[in-house]
CSV table of C-alpha atoms in Angstrom, one decimal:
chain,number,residue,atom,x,y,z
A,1,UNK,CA,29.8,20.7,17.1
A,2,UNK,CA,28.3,20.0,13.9
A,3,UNK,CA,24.3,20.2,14.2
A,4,UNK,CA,23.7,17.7,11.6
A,5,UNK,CA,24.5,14.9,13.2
A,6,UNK,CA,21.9,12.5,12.5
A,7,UNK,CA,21.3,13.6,9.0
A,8,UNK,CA,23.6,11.1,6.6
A,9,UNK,CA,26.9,11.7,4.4
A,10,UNK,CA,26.2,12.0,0.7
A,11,UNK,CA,26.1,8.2,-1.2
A,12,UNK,CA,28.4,8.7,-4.2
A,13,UNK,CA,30.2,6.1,-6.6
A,14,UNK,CA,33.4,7.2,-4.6
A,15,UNK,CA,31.7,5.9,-1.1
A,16,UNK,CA,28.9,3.3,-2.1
A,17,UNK,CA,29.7,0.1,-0.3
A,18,UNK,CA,29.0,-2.3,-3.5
A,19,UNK,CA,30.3,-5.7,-1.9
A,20,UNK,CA,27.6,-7.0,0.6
A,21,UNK,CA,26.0,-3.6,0.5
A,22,UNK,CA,23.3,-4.7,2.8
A,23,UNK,CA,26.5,-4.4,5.5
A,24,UNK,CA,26.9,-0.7,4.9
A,25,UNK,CA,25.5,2.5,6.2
A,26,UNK,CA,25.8,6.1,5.3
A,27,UNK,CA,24.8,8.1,8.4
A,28,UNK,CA,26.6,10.6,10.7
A,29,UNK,CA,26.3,8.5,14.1
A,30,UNK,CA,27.2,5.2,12.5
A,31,UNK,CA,30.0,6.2,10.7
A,32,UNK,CA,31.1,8.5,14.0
A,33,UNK,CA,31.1,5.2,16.2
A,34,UNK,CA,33.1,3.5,14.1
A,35,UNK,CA,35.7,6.6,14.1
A,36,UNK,CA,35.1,7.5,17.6
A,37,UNK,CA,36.0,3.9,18.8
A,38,UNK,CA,39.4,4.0,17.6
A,39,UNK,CA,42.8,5.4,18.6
A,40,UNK,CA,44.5,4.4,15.1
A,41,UNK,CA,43.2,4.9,11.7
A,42,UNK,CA,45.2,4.4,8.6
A,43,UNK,CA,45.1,6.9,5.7
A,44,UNK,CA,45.6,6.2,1.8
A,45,UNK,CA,47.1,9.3,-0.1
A,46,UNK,CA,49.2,9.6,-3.5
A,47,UNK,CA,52.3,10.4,-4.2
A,48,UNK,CA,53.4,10.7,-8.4
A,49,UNK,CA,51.1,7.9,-8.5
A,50,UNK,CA,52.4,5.8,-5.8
A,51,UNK,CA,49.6,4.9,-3.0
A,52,UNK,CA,50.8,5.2,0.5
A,53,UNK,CA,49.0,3.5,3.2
A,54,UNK,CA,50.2,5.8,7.1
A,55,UNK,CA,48.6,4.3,10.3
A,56,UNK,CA,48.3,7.1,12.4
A,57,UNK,CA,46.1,8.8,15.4
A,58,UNK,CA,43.0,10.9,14.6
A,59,UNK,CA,40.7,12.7,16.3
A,60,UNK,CA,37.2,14.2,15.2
A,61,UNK,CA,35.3,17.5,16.0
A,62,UNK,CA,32.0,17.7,14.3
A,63,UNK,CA,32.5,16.5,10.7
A,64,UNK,CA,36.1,17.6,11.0
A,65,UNK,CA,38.5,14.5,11.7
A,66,UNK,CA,42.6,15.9,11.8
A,67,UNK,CA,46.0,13.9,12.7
A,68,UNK,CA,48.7,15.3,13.2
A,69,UNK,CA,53.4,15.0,13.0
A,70,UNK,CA,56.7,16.3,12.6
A,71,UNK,CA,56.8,19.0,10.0
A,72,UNK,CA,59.4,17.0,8.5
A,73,UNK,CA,57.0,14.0,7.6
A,74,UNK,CA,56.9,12.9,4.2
A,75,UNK,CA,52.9,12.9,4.1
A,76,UNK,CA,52.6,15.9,6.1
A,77,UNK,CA,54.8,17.8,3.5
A,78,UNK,CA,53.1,16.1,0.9
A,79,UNK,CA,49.3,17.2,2.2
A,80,UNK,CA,50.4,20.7,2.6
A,81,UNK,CA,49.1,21.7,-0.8
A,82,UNK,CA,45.6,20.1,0.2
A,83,UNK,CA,45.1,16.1,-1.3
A,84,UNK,CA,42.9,13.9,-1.7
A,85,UNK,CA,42.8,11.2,0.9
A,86,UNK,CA,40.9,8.5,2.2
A,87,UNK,CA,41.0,7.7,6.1
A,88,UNK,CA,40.0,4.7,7.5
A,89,UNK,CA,39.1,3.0,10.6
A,90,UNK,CA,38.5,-1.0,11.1
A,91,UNK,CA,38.3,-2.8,14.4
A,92,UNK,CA,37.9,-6.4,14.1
A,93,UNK,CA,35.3,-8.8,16.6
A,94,UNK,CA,35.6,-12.0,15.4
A,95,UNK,CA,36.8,-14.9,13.4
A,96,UNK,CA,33.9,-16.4,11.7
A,97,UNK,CA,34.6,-20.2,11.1
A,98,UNK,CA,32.1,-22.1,9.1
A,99,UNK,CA,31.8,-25.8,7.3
A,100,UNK,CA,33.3,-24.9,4.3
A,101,UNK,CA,36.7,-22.1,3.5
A,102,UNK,CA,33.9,-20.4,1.4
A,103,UNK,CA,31.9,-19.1,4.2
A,104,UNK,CA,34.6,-18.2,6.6
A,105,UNK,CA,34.4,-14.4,7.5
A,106,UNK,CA,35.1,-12.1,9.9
A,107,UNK,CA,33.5,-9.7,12.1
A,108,UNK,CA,34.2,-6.6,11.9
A,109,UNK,CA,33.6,-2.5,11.7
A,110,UNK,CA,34.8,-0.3,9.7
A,111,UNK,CA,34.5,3.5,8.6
A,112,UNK,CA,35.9,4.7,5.4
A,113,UNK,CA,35.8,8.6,4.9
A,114,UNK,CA,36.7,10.4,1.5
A,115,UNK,CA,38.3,14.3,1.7
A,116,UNK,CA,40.4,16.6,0.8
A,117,UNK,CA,43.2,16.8,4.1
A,118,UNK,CA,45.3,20.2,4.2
A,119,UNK,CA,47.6,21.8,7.0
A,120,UNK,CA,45.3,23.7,9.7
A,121,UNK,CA,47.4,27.3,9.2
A,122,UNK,CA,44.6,29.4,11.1
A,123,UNK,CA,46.8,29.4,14.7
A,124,UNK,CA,43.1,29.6,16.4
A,125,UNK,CA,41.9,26.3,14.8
A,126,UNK,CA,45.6,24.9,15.5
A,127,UNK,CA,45.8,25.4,19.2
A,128,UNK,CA,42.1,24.3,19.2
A,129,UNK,CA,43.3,21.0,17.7
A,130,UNK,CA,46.5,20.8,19.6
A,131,UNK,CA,43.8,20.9,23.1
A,132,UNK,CA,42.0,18.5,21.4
A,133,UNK,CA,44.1,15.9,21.0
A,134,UNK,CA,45.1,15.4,24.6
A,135,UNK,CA,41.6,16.6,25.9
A,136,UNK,CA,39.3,14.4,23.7
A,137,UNK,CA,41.6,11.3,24.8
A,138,UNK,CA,41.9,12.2,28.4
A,139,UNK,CA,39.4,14.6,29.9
A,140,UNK,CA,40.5,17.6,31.5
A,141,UNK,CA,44.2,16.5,30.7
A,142,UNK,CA,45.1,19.3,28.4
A,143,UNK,CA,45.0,22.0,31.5
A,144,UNK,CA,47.5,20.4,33.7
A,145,UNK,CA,50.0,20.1,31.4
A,146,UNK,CA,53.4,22.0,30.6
A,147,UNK,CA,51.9,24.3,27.9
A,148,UNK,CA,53.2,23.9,24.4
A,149,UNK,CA,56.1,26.2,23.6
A,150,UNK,CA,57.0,27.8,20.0
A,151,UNK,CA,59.6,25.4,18.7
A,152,UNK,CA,57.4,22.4,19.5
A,153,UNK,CA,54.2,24.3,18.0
A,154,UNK,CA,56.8,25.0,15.3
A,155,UNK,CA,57.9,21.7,15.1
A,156,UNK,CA,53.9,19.8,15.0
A,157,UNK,CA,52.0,20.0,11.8
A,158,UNK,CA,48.2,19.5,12.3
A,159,UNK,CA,45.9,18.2,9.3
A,160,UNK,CA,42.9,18.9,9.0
A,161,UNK,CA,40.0,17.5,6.7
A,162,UNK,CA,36.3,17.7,6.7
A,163,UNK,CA,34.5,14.6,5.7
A,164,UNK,CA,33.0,14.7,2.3
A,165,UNK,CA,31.8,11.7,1.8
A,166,UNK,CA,31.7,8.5,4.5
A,167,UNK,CA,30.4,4.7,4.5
A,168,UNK,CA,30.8,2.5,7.0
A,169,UNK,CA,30.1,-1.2,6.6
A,170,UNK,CA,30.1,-4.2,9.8
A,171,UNK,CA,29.4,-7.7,10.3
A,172,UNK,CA,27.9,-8.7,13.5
A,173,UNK,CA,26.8,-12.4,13.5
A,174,UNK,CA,27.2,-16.1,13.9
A,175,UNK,CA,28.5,-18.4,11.1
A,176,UNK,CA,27.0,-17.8,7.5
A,177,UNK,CA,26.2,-21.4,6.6
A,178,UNK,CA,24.2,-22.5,10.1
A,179,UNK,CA,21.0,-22.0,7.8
A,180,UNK,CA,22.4,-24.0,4.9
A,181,UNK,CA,22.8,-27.9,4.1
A,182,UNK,CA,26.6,-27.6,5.6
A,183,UNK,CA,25.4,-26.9,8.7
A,184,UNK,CA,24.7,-30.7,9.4
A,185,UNK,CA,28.4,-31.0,8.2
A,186,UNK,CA,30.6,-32.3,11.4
A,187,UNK,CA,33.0,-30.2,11.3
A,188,UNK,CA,33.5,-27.2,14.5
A,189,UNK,CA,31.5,-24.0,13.5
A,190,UNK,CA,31.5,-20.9,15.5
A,191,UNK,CA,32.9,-17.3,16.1
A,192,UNK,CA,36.2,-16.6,17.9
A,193,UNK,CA,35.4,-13.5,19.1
A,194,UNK,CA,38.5,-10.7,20.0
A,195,UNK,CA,38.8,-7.5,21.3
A,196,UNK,CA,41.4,-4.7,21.4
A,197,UNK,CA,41.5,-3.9,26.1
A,198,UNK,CA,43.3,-2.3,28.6
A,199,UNK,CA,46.8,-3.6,30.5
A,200,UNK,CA,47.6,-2.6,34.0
A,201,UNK,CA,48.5,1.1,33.9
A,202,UNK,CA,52.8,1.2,33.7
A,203,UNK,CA,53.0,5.0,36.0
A,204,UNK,CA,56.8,6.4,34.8
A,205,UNK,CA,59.6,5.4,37.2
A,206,UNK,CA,60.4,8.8,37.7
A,207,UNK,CA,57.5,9.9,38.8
A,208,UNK,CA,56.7,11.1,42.5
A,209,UNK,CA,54.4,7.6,43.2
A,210,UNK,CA,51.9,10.2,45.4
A,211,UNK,CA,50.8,11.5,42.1
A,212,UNK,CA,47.7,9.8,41.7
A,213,UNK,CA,45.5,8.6,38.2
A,214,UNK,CA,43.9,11.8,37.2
A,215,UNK,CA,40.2,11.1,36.7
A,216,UNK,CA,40.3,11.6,32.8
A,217,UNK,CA,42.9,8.8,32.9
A,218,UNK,CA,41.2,6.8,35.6
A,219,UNK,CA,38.9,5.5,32.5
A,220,UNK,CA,41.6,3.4,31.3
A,221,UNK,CA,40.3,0.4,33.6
A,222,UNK,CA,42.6,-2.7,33.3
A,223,UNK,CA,40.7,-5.3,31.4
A,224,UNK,CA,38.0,-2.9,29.9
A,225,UNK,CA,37.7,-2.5,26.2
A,226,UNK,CA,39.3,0.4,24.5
A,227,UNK,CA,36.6,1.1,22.2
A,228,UNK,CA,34.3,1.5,24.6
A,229,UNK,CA,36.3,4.1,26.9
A,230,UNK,CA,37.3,5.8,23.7
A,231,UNK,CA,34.0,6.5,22.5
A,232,UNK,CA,33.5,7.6,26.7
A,233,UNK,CA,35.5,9.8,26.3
A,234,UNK,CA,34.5,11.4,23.0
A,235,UNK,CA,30.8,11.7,24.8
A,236,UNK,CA,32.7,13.6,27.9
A,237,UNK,CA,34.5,15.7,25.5
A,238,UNK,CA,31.7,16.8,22.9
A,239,UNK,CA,30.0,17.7,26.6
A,240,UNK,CA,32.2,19.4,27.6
B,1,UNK,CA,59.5,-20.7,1.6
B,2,UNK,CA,61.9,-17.9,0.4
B,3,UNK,CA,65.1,-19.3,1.4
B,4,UNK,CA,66.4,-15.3,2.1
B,5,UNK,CA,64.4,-14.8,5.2
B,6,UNK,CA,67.1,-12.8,7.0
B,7,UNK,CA,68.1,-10.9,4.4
B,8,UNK,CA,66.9,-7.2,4.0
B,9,UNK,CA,64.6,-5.7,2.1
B,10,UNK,CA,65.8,-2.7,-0.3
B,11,UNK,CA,66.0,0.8,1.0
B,12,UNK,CA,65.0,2.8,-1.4
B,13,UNK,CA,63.3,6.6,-1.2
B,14,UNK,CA,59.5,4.8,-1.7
B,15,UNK,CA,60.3,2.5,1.4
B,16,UNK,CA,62.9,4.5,3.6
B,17,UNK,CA,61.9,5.8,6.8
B,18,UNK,CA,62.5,9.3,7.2
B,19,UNK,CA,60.7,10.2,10.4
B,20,UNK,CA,62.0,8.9,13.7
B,21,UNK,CA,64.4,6.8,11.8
B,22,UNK,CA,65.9,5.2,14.4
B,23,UNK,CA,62.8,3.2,14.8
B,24,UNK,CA,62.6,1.5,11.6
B,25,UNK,CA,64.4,-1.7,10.0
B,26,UNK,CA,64.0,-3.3,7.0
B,27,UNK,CA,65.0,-6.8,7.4
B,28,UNK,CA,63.2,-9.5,6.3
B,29,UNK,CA,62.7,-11.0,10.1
B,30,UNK,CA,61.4,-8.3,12.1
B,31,UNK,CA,58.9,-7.7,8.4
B,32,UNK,CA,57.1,-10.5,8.4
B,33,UNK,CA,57.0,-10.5,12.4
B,34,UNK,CA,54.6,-7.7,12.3
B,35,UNK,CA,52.9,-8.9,8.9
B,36,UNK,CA,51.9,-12.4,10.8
B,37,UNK,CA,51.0,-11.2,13.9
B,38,UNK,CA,47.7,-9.3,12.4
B,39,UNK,CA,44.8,-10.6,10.6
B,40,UNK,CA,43.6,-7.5,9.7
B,41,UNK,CA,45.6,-5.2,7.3
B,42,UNK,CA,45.0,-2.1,5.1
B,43,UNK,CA,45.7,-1.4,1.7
B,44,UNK,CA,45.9,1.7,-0.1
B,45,UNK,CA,45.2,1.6,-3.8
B,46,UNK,CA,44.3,4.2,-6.9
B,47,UNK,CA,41.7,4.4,-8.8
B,48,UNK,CA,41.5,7.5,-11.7
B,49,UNK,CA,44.0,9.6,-9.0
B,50,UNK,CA,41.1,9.1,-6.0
B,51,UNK,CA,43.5,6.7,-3.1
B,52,UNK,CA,41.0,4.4,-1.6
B,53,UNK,CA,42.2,2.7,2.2
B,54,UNK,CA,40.8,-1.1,2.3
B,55,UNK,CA,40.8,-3.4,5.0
B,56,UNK,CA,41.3,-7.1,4.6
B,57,UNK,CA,42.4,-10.0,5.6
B,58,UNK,CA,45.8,-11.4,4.7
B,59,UNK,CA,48.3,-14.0,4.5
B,60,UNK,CA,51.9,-14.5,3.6
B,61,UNK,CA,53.9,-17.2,2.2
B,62,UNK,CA,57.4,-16.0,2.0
B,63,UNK,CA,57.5,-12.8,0.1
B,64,UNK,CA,54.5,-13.1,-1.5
B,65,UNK,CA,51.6,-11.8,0.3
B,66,UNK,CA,47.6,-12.3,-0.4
B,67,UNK,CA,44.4,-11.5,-0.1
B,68,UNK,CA,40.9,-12.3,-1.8
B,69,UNK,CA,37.3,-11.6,-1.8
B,70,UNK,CA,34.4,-11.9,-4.1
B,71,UNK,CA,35.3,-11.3,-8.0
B,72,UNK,CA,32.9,-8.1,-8.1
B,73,UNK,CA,34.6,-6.3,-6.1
B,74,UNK,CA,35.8,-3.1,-7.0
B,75,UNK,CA,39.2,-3.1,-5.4
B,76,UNK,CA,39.9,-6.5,-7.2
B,77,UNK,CA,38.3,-5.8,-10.6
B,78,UNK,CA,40.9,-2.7,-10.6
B,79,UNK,CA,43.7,-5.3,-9.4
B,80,UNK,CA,43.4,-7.0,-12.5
B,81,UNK,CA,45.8,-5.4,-14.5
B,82,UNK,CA,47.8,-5.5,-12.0
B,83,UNK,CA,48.8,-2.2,-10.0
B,84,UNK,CA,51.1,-0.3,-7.3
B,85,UNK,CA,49.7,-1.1,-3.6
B,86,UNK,CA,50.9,-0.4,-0.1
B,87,UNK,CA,49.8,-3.0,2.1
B,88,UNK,CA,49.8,-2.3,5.7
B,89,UNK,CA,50.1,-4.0,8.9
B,90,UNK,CA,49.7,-1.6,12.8
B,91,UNK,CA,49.5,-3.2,16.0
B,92,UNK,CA,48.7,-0.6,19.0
B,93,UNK,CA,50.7,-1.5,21.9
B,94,UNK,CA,50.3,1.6,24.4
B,95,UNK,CA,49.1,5.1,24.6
B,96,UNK,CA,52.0,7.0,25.8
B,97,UNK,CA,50.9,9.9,28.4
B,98,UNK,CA,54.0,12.5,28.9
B,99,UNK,CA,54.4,15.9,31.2
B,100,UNK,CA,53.4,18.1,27.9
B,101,UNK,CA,51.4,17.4,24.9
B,102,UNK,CA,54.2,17.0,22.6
B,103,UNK,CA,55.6,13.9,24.2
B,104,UNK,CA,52.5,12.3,24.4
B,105,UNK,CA,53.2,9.4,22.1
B,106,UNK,CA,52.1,5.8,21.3
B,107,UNK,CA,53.6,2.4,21.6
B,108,UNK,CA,53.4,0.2,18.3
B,109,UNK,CA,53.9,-2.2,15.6
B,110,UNK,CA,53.5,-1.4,11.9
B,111,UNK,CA,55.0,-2.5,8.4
B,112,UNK,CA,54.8,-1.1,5.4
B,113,UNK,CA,54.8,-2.9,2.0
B,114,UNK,CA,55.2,-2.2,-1.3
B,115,UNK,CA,54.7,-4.1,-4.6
B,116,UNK,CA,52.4,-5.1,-7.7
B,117,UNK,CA,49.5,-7.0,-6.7
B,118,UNK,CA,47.5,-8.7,-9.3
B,119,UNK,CA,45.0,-11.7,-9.8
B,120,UNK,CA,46.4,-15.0,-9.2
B,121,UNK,CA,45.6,-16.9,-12.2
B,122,UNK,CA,47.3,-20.0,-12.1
B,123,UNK,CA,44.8,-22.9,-11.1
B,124,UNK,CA,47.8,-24.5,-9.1
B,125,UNK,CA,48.6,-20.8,-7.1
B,126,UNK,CA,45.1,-20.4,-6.6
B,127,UNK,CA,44.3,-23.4,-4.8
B,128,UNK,CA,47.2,-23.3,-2.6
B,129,UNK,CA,46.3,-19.9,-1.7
B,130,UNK,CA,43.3,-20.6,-0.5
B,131,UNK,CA,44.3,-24.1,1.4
B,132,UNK,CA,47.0,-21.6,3.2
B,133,UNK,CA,44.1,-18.4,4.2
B,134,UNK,CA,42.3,-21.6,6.8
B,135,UNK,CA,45.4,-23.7,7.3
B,136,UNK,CA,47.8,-21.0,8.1
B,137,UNK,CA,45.2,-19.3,11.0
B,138,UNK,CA,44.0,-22.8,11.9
B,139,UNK,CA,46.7,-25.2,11.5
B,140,UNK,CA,45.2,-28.7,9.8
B,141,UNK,CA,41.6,-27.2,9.2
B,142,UNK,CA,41.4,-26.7,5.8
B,143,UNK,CA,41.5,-31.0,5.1
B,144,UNK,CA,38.3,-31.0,7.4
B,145,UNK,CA,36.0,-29.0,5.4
B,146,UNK,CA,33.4,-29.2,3.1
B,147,UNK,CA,35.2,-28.9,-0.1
B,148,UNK,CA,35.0,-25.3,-2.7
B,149,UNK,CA,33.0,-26.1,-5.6
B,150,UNK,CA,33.5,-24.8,-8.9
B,151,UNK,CA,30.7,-22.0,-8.5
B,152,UNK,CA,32.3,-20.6,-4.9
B,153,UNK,CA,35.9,-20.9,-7.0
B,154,UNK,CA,34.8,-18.7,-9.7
B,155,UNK,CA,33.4,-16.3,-7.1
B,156,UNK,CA,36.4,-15.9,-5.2
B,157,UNK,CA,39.6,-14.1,-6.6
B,158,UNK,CA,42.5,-14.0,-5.3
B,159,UNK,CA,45.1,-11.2,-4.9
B,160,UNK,CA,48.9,-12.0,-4.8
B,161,UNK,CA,51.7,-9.3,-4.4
B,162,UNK,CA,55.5,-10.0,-4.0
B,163,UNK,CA,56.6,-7.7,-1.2
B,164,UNK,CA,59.2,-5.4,-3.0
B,165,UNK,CA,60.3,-3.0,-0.8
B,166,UNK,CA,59.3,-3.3,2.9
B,167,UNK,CA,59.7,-0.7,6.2
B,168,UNK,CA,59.2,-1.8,9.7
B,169,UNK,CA,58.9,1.1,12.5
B,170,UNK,CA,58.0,0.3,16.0
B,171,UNK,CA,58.2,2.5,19.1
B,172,UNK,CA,58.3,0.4,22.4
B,173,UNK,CA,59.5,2.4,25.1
B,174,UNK,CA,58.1,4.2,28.8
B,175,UNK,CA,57.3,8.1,28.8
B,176,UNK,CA,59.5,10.3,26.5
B,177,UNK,CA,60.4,13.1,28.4
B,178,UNK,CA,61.2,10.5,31.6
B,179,UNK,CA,64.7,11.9,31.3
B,180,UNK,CA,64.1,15.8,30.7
B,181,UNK,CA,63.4,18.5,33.4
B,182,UNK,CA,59.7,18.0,32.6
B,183,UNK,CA,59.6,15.0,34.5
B,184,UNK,CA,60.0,16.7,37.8
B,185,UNK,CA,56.0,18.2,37.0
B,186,UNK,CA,53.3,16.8,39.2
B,187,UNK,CA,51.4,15.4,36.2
B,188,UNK,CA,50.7,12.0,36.1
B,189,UNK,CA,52.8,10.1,33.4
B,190,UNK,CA,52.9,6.6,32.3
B,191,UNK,CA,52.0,4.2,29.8
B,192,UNK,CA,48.2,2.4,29.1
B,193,UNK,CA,48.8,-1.2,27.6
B,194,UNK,CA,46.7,-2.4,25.1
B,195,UNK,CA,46.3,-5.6,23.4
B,196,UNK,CA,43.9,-7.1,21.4
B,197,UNK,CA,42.8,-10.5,22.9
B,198,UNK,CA,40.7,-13.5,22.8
B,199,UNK,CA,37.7,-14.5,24.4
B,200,UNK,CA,35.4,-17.0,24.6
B,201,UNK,CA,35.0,-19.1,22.0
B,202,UNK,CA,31.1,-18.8,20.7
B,203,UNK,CA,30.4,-22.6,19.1
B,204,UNK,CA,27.4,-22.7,16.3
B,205,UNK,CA,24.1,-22.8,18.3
B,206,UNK,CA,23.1,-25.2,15.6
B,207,UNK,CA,26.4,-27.8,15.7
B,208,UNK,CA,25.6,-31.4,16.8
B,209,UNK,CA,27.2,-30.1,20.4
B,210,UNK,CA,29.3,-33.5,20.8
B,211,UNK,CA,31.9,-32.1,17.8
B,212,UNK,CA,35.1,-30.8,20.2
B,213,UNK,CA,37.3,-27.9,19.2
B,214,UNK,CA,39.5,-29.1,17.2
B,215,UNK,CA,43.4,-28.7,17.6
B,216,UNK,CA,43.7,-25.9,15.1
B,217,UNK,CA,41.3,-24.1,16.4
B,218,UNK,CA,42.4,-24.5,20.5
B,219,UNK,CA,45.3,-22.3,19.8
B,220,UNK,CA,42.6,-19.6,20.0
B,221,UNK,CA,42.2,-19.9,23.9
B,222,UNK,CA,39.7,-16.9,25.9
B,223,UNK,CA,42.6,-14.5,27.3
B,224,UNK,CA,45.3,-15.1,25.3
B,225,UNK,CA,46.8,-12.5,23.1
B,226,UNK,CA,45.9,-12.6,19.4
B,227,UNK,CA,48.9,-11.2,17.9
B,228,UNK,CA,51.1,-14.7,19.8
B,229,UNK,CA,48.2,-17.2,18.5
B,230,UNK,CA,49.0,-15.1,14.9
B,231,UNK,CA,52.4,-15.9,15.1
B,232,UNK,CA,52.2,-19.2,16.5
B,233,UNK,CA,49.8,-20.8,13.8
B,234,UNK,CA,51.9,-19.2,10.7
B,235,UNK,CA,54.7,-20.8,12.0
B,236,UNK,CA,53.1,-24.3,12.5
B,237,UNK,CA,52.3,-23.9,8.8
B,238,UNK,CA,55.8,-23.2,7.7
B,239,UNK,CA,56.6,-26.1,9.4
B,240,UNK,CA,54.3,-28.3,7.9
């Protein structure tokens, strides 16, 4: 784990937030909760000048964040040489309806992180990653498993990228005009709040039903939030 | 309305979807059902060869698809001249939990979109726009609100693109290695649902509390699923 933690990611022209900058923030923990709380992210790179926009899963380690795919993907390919990218995570909270379409809004948080992403090569760091990916998710999961064999470690390219440069930037209120003149306006005002949770867990068909929930999957509670058990997860794993 | 709704987008090398094929489609239909069932989406833009990853809020109106915010910001001040943008739309469904690491999987939604996005200048564009960004998420709204003045209209641009080429991938299936002889492992498989849902609605502590939710807004009722109240409320507005 990195030991910087609390310290804060450089503020560059590349990362300020300039839009309602007042809503932005620059340091480790913040932008890690937003990254943290998130299965998805989707990731910006270039291709002969052509932006491509790839949702995808991520996981962190330290001020390391990697994905990972076929060998055969396009972006993977593409990333092998090392590119620039820009990763980012946004979970939305709420629609923000006010008196007038000016001061509608959303609540929301989002991480955007700036790096250079390149194929983890080093076989160490890759199995590392590879562990990772099921063990930061689902605690303990990775050891019970039917290891990885050659084709399919063959077959998996993992990215990796270390976080140069970060912002993250949230709204967390009630409706923007309730201190203004509008606000005597009669029209409905309020927040419509939403949130990403859990379904009743779907066990295979196959499987022999005396198999129970393994405790690292056991914090996938029907009806809790996601974000929440992801980022309960993360803590168990950096614990670990 | 575009009167080619279930025709198909172009296929070309930009847009074509080279891994796990067999789960993309590029008709116009199953397009714009992803597009509409999101608020949120993310686009990936260039600026001097550095991608940058947004998120924002959009909206659709037959192939043309929009967004806005404040006229300083950065994203849209580069849009100006008009440039290449992939605007995308993911919807997390399920995490997919297999017998080995490498069929661990996910269940989702995304489309991919590709085009020129530019200022909308035209008065006439302009205003429909942003009548359609609170009529098409809250169906009648827009008629009961303080009107934009002239200061908030200079403030606010808007971004239109006309979806070019377009890619639609989804995965929506149980545990991948169900019908291999990894599924006779005692490891718990199965799929975790997700959804991103609605709760309760949080009205404007300051609101004369006599003013009802209004119709537009009751689509949005605590439980329900946002991606359905999405896709309800743009089709209400096509029907208008």
């Amino acid at each position: 784990m990195s030991d910087n933690r609390t310290a804060t990611y450089p503020v560059t022209p590349r990362s300020k937030v300039k839009r309602m900058y007042e809503r932005g923030a620059y340091d480790r923990a913040a932008v890690h909760a937003v990254l943290d709380a998130a299965f998805l992210c989707h990731i910006a790179y270039v291709i002969d000048g052509q932006p491509f926009c790839t949702p995808t899963i991520h996981w962190r380690e330290g001020d390391r964040l990697y994905w990972h795919g076929s060998s055969a993907s396009r972006m993977l390919k593409h990333e092998k040489k090392g590119v620039q990218v820009c990763l980012t995570v946004s979970h939305l909270d709420g629609l923000v309806l006010a008196r007038s379409g000016f001061n509608h809004s959303a609540n929301y948080r989002s991480a955007m992180c700036f790096g250079t992403a390149a194929i983890v090569d080093d076989p160490q760091e890759k199995a590392r990653a590879l562990e990772a990916i099921t063990n930061r998710f689902w605690p303990g999961r990775a050891e019970t498993l039917r290891p990885i064999d050659g084709q399919e470690l063959k077959a998996t390219t993992v990215i990796g990228m270390t976080i140069e440069e970060a912002a993250m930037k949230a709204r967390d209120k009630g409706v923007g005009d309730d201190d203004l003149d509008d606000a005597a306006l009669p029209v409905w005002a309020g927040v419509i709040p939403v949130s990403t949770v859990i379904g009743a867990l779907k066990p295979s068909p196959v499987m022999d039903p005396s198999i129970a929930v393994p405790e690292g999957v056991a914090h996938y509670r029907e009806g809790r939030r996601l974000d929440e058990v992801l980022l309960e997860t993360q803590a168990l794993y950096e614990k670990r």
